[in-house]
PDB file of C-alpha atoms in Angstrom:
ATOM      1  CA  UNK A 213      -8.449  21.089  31.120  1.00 47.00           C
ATOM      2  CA  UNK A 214      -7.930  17.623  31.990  1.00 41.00           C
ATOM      3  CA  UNK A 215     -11.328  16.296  30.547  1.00 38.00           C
ATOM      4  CA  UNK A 216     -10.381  17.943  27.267  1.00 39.00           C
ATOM      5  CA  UNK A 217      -6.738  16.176  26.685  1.00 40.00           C
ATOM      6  CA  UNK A 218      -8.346  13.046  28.247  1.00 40.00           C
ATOM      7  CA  UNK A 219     -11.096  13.689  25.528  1.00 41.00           C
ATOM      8  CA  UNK A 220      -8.395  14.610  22.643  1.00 45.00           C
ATOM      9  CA  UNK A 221      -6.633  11.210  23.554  1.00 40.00           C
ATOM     10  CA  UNK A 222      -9.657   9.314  23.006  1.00 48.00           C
ATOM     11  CA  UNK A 223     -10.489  10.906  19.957  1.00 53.00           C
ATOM     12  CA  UNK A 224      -7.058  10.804  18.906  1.00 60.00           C
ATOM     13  CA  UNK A 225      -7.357   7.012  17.096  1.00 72.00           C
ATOM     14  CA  UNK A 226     -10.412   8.330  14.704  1.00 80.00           C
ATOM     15  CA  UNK A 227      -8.474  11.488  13.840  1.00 82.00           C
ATOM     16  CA  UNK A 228      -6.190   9.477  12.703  1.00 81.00           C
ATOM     17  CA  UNK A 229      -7.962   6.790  10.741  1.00 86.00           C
ATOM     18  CA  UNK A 230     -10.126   9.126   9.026  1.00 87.00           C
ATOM     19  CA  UNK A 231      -6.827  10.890   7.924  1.00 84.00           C
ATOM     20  CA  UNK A 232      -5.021   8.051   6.603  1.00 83.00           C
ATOM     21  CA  UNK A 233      -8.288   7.068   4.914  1.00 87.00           C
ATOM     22  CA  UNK A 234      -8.209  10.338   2.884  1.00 88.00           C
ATOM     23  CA  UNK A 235      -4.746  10.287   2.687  1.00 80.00           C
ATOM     24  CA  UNK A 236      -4.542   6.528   1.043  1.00 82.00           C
ATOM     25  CA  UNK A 237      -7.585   7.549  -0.805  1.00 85.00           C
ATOM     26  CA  UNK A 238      -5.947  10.346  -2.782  1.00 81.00           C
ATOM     27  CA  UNK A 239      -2.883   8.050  -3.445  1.00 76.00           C
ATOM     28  CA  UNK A 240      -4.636   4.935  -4.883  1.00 80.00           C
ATOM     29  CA  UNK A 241      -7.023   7.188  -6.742  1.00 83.00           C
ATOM     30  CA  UNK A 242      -9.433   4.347  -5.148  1.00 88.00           C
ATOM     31  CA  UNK A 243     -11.755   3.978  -2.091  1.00 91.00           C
ATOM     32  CA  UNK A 244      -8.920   2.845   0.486  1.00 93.00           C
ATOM     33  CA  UNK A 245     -10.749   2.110   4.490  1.00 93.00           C
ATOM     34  CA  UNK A 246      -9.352   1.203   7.836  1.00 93.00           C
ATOM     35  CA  UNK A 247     -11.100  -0.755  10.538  1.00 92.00           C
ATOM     36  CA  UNK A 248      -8.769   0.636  13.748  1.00 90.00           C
ATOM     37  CA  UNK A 249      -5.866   2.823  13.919  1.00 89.00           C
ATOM     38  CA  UNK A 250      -3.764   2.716  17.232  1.00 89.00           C
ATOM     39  CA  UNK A 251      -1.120   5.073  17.863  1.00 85.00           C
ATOM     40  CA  UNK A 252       1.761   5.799  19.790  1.00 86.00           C
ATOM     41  CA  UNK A 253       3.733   8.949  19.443  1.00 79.00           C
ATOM     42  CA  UNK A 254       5.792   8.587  22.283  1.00 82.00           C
ATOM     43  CA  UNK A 255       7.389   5.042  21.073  1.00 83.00           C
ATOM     44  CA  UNK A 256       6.984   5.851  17.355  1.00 86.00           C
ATOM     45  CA  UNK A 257       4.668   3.000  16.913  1.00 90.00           C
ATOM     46  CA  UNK A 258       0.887   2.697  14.527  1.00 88.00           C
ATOM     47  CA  UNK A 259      -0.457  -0.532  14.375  1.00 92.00           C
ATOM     48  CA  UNK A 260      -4.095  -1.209  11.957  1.00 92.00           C
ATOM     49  CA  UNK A 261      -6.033  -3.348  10.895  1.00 93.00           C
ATOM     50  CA  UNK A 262      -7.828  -4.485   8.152  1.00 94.00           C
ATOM     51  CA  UNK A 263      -6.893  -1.645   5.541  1.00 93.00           C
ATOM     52  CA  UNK A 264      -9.086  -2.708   2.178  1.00 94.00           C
ATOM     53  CA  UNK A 265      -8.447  -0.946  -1.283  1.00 92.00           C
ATOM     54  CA  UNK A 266     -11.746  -1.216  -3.082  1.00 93.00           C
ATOM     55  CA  UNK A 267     -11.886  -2.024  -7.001  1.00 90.00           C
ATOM     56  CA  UNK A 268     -11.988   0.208  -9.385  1.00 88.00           C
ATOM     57  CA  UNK A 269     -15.672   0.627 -10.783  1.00 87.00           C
ATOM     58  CA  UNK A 270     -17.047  -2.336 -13.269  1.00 84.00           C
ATOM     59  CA  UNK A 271     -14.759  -5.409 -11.215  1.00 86.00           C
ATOM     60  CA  UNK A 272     -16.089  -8.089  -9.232  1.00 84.00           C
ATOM     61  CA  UNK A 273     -13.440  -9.152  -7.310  1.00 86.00           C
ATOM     62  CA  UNK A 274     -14.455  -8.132  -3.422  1.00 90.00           C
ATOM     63  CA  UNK A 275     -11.227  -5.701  -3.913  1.00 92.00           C
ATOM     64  CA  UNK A 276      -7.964  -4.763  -5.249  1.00 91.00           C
ATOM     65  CA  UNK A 277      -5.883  -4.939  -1.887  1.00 91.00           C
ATOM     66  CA  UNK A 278      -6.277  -6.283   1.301  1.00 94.00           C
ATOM     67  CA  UNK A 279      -3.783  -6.049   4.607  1.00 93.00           C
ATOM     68  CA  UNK A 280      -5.136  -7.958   7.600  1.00 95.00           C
ATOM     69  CA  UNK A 281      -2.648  -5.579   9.973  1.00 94.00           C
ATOM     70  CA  UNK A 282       0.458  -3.417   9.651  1.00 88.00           C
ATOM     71  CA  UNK A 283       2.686  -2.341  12.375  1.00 93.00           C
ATOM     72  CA  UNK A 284       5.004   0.463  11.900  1.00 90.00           C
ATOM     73  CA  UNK A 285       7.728   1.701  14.264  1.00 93.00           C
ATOM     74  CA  UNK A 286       9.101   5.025  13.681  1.00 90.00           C
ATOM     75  CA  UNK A 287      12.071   7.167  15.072  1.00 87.00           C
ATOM     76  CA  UNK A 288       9.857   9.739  16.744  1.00 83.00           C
ATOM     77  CA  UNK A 289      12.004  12.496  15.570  1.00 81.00           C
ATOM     78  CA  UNK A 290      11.851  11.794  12.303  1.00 83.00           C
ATOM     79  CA  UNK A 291       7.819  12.560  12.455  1.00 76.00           C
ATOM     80  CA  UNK A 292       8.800  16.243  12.279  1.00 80.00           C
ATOM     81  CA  UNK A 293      10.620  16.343   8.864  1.00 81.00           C
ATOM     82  CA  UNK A 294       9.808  16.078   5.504  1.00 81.00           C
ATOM     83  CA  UNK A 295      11.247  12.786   5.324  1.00 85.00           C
ATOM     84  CA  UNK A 296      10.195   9.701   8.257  1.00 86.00           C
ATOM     85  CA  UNK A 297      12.510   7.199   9.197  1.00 88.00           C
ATOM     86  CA  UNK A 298      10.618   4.134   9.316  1.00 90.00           C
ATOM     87  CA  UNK A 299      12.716   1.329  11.745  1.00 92.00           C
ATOM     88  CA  UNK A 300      10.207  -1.602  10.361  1.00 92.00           C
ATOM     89  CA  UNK A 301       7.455  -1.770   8.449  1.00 88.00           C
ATOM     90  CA  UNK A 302       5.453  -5.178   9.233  1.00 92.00           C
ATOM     91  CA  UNK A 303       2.189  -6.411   7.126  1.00 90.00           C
ATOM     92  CA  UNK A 304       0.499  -9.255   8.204  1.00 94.00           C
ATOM     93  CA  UNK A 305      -2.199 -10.932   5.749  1.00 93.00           C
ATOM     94  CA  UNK A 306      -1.130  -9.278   2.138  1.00 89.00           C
ATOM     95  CA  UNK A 307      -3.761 -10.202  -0.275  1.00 90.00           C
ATOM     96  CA  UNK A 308      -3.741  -9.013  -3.845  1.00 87.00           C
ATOM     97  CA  UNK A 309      -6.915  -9.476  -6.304  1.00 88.00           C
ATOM     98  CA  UNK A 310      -5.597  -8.917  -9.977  1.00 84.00           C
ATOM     99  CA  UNK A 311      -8.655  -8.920 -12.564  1.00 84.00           C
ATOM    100  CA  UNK A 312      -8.358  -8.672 -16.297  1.00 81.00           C
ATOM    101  CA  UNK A 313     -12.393  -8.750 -17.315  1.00 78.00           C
ATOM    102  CA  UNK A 314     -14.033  -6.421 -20.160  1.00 78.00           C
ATOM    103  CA  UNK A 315     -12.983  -3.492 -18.377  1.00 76.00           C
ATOM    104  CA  UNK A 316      -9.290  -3.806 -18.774  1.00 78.00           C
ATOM    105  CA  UNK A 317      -7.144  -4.748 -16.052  1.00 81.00           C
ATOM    106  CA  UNK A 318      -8.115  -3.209 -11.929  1.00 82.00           C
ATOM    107  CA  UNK A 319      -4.400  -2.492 -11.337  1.00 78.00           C
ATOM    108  CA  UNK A 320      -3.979  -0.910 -14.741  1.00 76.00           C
ATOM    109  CA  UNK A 321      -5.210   2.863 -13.498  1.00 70.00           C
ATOM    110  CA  UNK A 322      -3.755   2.422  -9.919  1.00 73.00           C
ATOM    111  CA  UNK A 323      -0.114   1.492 -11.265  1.00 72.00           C
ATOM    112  CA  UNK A 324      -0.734   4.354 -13.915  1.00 72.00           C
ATOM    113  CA  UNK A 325      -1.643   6.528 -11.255  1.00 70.00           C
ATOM    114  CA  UNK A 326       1.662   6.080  -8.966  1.00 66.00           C
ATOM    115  CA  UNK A 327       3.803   6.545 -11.725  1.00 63.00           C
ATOM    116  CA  UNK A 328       2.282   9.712 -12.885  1.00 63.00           C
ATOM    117  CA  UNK A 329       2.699  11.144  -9.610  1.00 56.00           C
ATOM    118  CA  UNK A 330       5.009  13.983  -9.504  1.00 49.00           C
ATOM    119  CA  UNK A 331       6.492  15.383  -6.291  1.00 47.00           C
ATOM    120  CA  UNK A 332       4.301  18.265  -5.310  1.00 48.00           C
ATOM    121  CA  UNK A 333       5.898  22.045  -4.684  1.00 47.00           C
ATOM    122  CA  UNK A 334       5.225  23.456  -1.754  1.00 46.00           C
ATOM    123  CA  UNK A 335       4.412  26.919  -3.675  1.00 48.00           C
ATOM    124  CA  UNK A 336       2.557  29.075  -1.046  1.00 51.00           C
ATOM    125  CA  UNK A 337      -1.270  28.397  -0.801  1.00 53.00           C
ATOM    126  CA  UNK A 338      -0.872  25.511  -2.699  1.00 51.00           C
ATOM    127  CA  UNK A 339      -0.712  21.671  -1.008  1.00 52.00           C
ATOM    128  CA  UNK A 340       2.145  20.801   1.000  1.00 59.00           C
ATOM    129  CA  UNK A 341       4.733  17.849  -0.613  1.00 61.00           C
ATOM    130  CA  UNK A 342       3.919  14.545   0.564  1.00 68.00           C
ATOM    131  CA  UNK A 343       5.609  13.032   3.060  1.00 74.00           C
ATOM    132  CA  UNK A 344       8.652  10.494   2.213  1.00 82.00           C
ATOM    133  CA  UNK A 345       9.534   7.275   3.935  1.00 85.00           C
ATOM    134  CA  UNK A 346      12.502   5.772   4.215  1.00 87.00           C
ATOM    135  CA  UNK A 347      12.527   2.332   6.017  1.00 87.00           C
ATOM    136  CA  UNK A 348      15.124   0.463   7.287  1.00 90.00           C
ATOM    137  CA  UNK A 349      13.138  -3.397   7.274  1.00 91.00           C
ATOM    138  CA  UNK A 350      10.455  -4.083   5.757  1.00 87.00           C
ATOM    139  CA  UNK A 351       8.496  -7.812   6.277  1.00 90.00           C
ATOM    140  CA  UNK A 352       5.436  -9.004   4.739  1.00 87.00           C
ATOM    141  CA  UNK A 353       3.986 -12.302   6.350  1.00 90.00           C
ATOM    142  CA  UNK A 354       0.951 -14.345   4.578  1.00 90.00           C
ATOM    143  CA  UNK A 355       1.547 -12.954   1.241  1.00 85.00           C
ATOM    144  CA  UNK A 356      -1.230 -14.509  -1.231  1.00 86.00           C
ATOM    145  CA  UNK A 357      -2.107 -13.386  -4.831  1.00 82.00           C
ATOM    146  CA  UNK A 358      -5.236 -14.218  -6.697  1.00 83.00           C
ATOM    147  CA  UNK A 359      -5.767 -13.823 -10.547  1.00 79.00           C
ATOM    148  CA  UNK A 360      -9.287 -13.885 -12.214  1.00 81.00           C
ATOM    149  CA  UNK A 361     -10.427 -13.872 -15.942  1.00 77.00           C
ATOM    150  CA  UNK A 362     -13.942 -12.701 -16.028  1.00 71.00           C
ATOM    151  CA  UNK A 363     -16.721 -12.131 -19.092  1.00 68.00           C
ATOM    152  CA  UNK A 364     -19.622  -9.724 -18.210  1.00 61.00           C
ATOM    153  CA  UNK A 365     -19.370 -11.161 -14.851  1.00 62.00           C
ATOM    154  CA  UNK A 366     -18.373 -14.990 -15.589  1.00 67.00           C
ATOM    155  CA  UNK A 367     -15.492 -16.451 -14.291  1.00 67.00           C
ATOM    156  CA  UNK A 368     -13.528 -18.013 -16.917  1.00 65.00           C
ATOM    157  CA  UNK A 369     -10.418 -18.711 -14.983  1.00 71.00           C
ATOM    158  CA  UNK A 370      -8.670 -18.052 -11.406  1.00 75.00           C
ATOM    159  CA  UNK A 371      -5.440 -18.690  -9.894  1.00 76.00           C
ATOM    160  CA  UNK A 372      -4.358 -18.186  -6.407  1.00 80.00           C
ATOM    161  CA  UNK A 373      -0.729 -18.544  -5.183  1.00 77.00           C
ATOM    162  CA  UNK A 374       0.381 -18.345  -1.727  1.00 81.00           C
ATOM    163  CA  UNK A 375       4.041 -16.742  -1.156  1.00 78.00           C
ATOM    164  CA  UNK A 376       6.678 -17.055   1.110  1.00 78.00           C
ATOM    165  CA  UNK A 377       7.368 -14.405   3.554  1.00 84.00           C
ATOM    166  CA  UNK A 378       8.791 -10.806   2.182  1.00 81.00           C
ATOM    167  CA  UNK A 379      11.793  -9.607   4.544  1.00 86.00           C
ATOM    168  CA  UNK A 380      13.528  -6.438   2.499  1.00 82.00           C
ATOM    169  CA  UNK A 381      15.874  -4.194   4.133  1.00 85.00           C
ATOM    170  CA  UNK A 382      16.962  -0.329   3.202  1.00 83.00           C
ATOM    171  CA  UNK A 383      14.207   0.709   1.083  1.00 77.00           C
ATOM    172  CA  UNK A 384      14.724   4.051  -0.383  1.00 74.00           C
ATOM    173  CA  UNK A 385      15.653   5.346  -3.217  1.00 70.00           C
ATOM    174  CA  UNK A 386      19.207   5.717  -5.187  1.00 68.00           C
ATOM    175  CA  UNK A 387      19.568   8.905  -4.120  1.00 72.00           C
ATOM    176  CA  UNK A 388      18.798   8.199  -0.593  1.00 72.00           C
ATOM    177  CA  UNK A 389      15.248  10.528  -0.231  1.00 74.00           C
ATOM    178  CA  UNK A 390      13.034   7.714   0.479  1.00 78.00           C
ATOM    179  CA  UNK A 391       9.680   7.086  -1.258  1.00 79.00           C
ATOM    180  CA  UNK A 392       6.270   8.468  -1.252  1.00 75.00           C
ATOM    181  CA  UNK A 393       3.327   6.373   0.130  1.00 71.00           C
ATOM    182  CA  UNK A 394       2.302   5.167  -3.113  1.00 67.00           C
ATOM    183  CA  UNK A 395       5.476   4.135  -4.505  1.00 73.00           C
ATOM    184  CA  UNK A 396       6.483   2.225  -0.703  1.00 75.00           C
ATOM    185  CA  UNK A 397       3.345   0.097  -1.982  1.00 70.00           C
ATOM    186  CA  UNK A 398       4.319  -0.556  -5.591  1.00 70.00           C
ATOM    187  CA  UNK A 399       7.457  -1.747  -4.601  1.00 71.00           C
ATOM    188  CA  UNK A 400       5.773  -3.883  -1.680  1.00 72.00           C
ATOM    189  CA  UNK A 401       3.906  -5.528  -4.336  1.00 69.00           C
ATOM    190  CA  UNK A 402       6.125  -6.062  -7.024  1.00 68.00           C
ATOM    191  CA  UNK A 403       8.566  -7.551  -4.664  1.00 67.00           C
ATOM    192  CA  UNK A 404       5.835  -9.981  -3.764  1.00 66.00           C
ATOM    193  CA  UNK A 405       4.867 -10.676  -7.464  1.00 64.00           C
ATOM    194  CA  UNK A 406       8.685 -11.181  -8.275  1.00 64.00           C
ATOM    195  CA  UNK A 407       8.262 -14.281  -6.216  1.00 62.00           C
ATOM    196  CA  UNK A 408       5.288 -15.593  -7.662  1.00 59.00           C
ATOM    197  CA  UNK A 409       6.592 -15.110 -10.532  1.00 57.00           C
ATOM    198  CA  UNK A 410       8.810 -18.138  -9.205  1.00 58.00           C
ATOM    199  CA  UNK A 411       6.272 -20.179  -8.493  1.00 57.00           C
ATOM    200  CA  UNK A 412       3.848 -22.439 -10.746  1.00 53.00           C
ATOM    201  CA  UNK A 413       1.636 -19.751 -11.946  1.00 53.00           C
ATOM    202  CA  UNK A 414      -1.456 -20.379 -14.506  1.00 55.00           C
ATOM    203  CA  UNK A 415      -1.255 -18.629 -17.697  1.00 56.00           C
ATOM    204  CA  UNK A 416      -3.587 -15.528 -16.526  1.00 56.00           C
ATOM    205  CA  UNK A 417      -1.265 -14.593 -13.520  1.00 57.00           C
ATOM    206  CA  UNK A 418       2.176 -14.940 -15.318  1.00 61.00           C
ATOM    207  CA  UNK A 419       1.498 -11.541 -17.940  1.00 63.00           C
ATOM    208  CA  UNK A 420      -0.450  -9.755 -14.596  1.00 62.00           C
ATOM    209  CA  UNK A 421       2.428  -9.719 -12.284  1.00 64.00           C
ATOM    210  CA  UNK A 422       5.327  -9.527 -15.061  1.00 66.00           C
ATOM    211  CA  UNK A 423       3.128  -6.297 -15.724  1.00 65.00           C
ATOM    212  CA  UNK A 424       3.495  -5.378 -12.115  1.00 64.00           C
ATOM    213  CA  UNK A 425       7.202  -5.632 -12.040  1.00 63.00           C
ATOM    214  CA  UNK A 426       7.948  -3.787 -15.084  1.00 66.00           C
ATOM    215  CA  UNK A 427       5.959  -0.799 -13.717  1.00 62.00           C
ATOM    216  CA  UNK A 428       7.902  -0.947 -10.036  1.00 60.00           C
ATOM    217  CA  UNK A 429      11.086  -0.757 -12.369  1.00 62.00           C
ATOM    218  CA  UNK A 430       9.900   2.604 -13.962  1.00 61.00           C
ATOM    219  CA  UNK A 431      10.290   3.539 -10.500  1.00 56.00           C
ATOM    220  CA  UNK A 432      13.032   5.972  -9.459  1.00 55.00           C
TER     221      UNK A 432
END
């Protein structure tokens, strides 16, 4: 008996990352991996690493999203609800690829996507209602956003802009039921793009991330 909740423990960190793979997957509407997933129910705490959001087909760009490593502590009792309390929500390495090429724009579908996304009934037999998260902090460290302009493959122009650090605190929602996964993200993002938007951008990132903001405020 031992063996086999030494063995579940083990197995417990590719349960997991194979979950929130499918999980992330279904929310993008994109190819979303995870290199390790380490968790700790007891304190509340995940940490991963290296979470990458592939392009959509027909871009070049190596992908849409990247996030170097993400900590999350949790009150543990709040993994039992419908809703999880989320005490901080740390990124580390937040890089963005936005690509406007022949094929439209790669963010265009995903931000279409989350804001299509109705809450889902939890009618019997059908799929149970995603999870929401309310956090308390949230801080993104090494924020950096790239724009590209590309021709049947050809760069024509690119911009990257590094951003100061992203420290937000009471994220949820007016009427205080937190977000889903995908729109926790959105609003990650478009708070970093509101502060490129401050900075010197080139002509291609400017319309991208104004883009990016307007959709976050379509947001409940």
């Amino acid at each position: 008996m031992a063996l086999v909740a030494v063995g579940g423990y083990v197995a417990l960190p590719q349960i997991l990352r194979s979950q929130a793979e499918r999980n992330l997957s279904q929310s993008f509407g994109l190819t979303v991996s995870l290199a390790t997933v380490q968790f700790n129910p007891f304190a509340g705490r995940l940490e991963a690493n290296n979470l990458v959001v592939a392009n959509p087909p027909g871009f070049t760009t190596p992908y849409f999203l990247q996030v170097r490593r993400f900590a999350v502590a949790v009150a543990p009792w709040s993994l039992w609800g419908d809703t999880v309390h989320v005490k901080t929500f740390e990124l580390e390495g937040f890089q963005m690829n936005l690509e406007a090429s022949n094929n439209g724009l790669n963010m265009a579908n995903v931000v279409t996507r989350w804001l299509g996304q109705k809450p889902q009934s939890s009618a019997p037999g059908g799929p149970a209602p995603e999870r929401r998260i309310k956090a308390d902090r949230l801080l993104v460290k090494d924020v950096e956003i790239s724009s590209r302009l590309a021709v049947v493959g050809l760069t024509l122009r690119s911009d990257t802009v590094r951003l100061p650090t992203v420290d937000a605190t009471n994220l949820q929602n007016a009427d205080g039921s937190g977000f889903t996964t995908s729109e926790l993200l959105l609003r990650i993002a478009a708070n970093a793009s509101e502060n490129a938007l401050q900075e010197n951008l080139g002509p291609l990132a400017l319309p991208l991330l104004q883009q990016l903001n307007e959709a976050a405020r379509q947001l409940p």
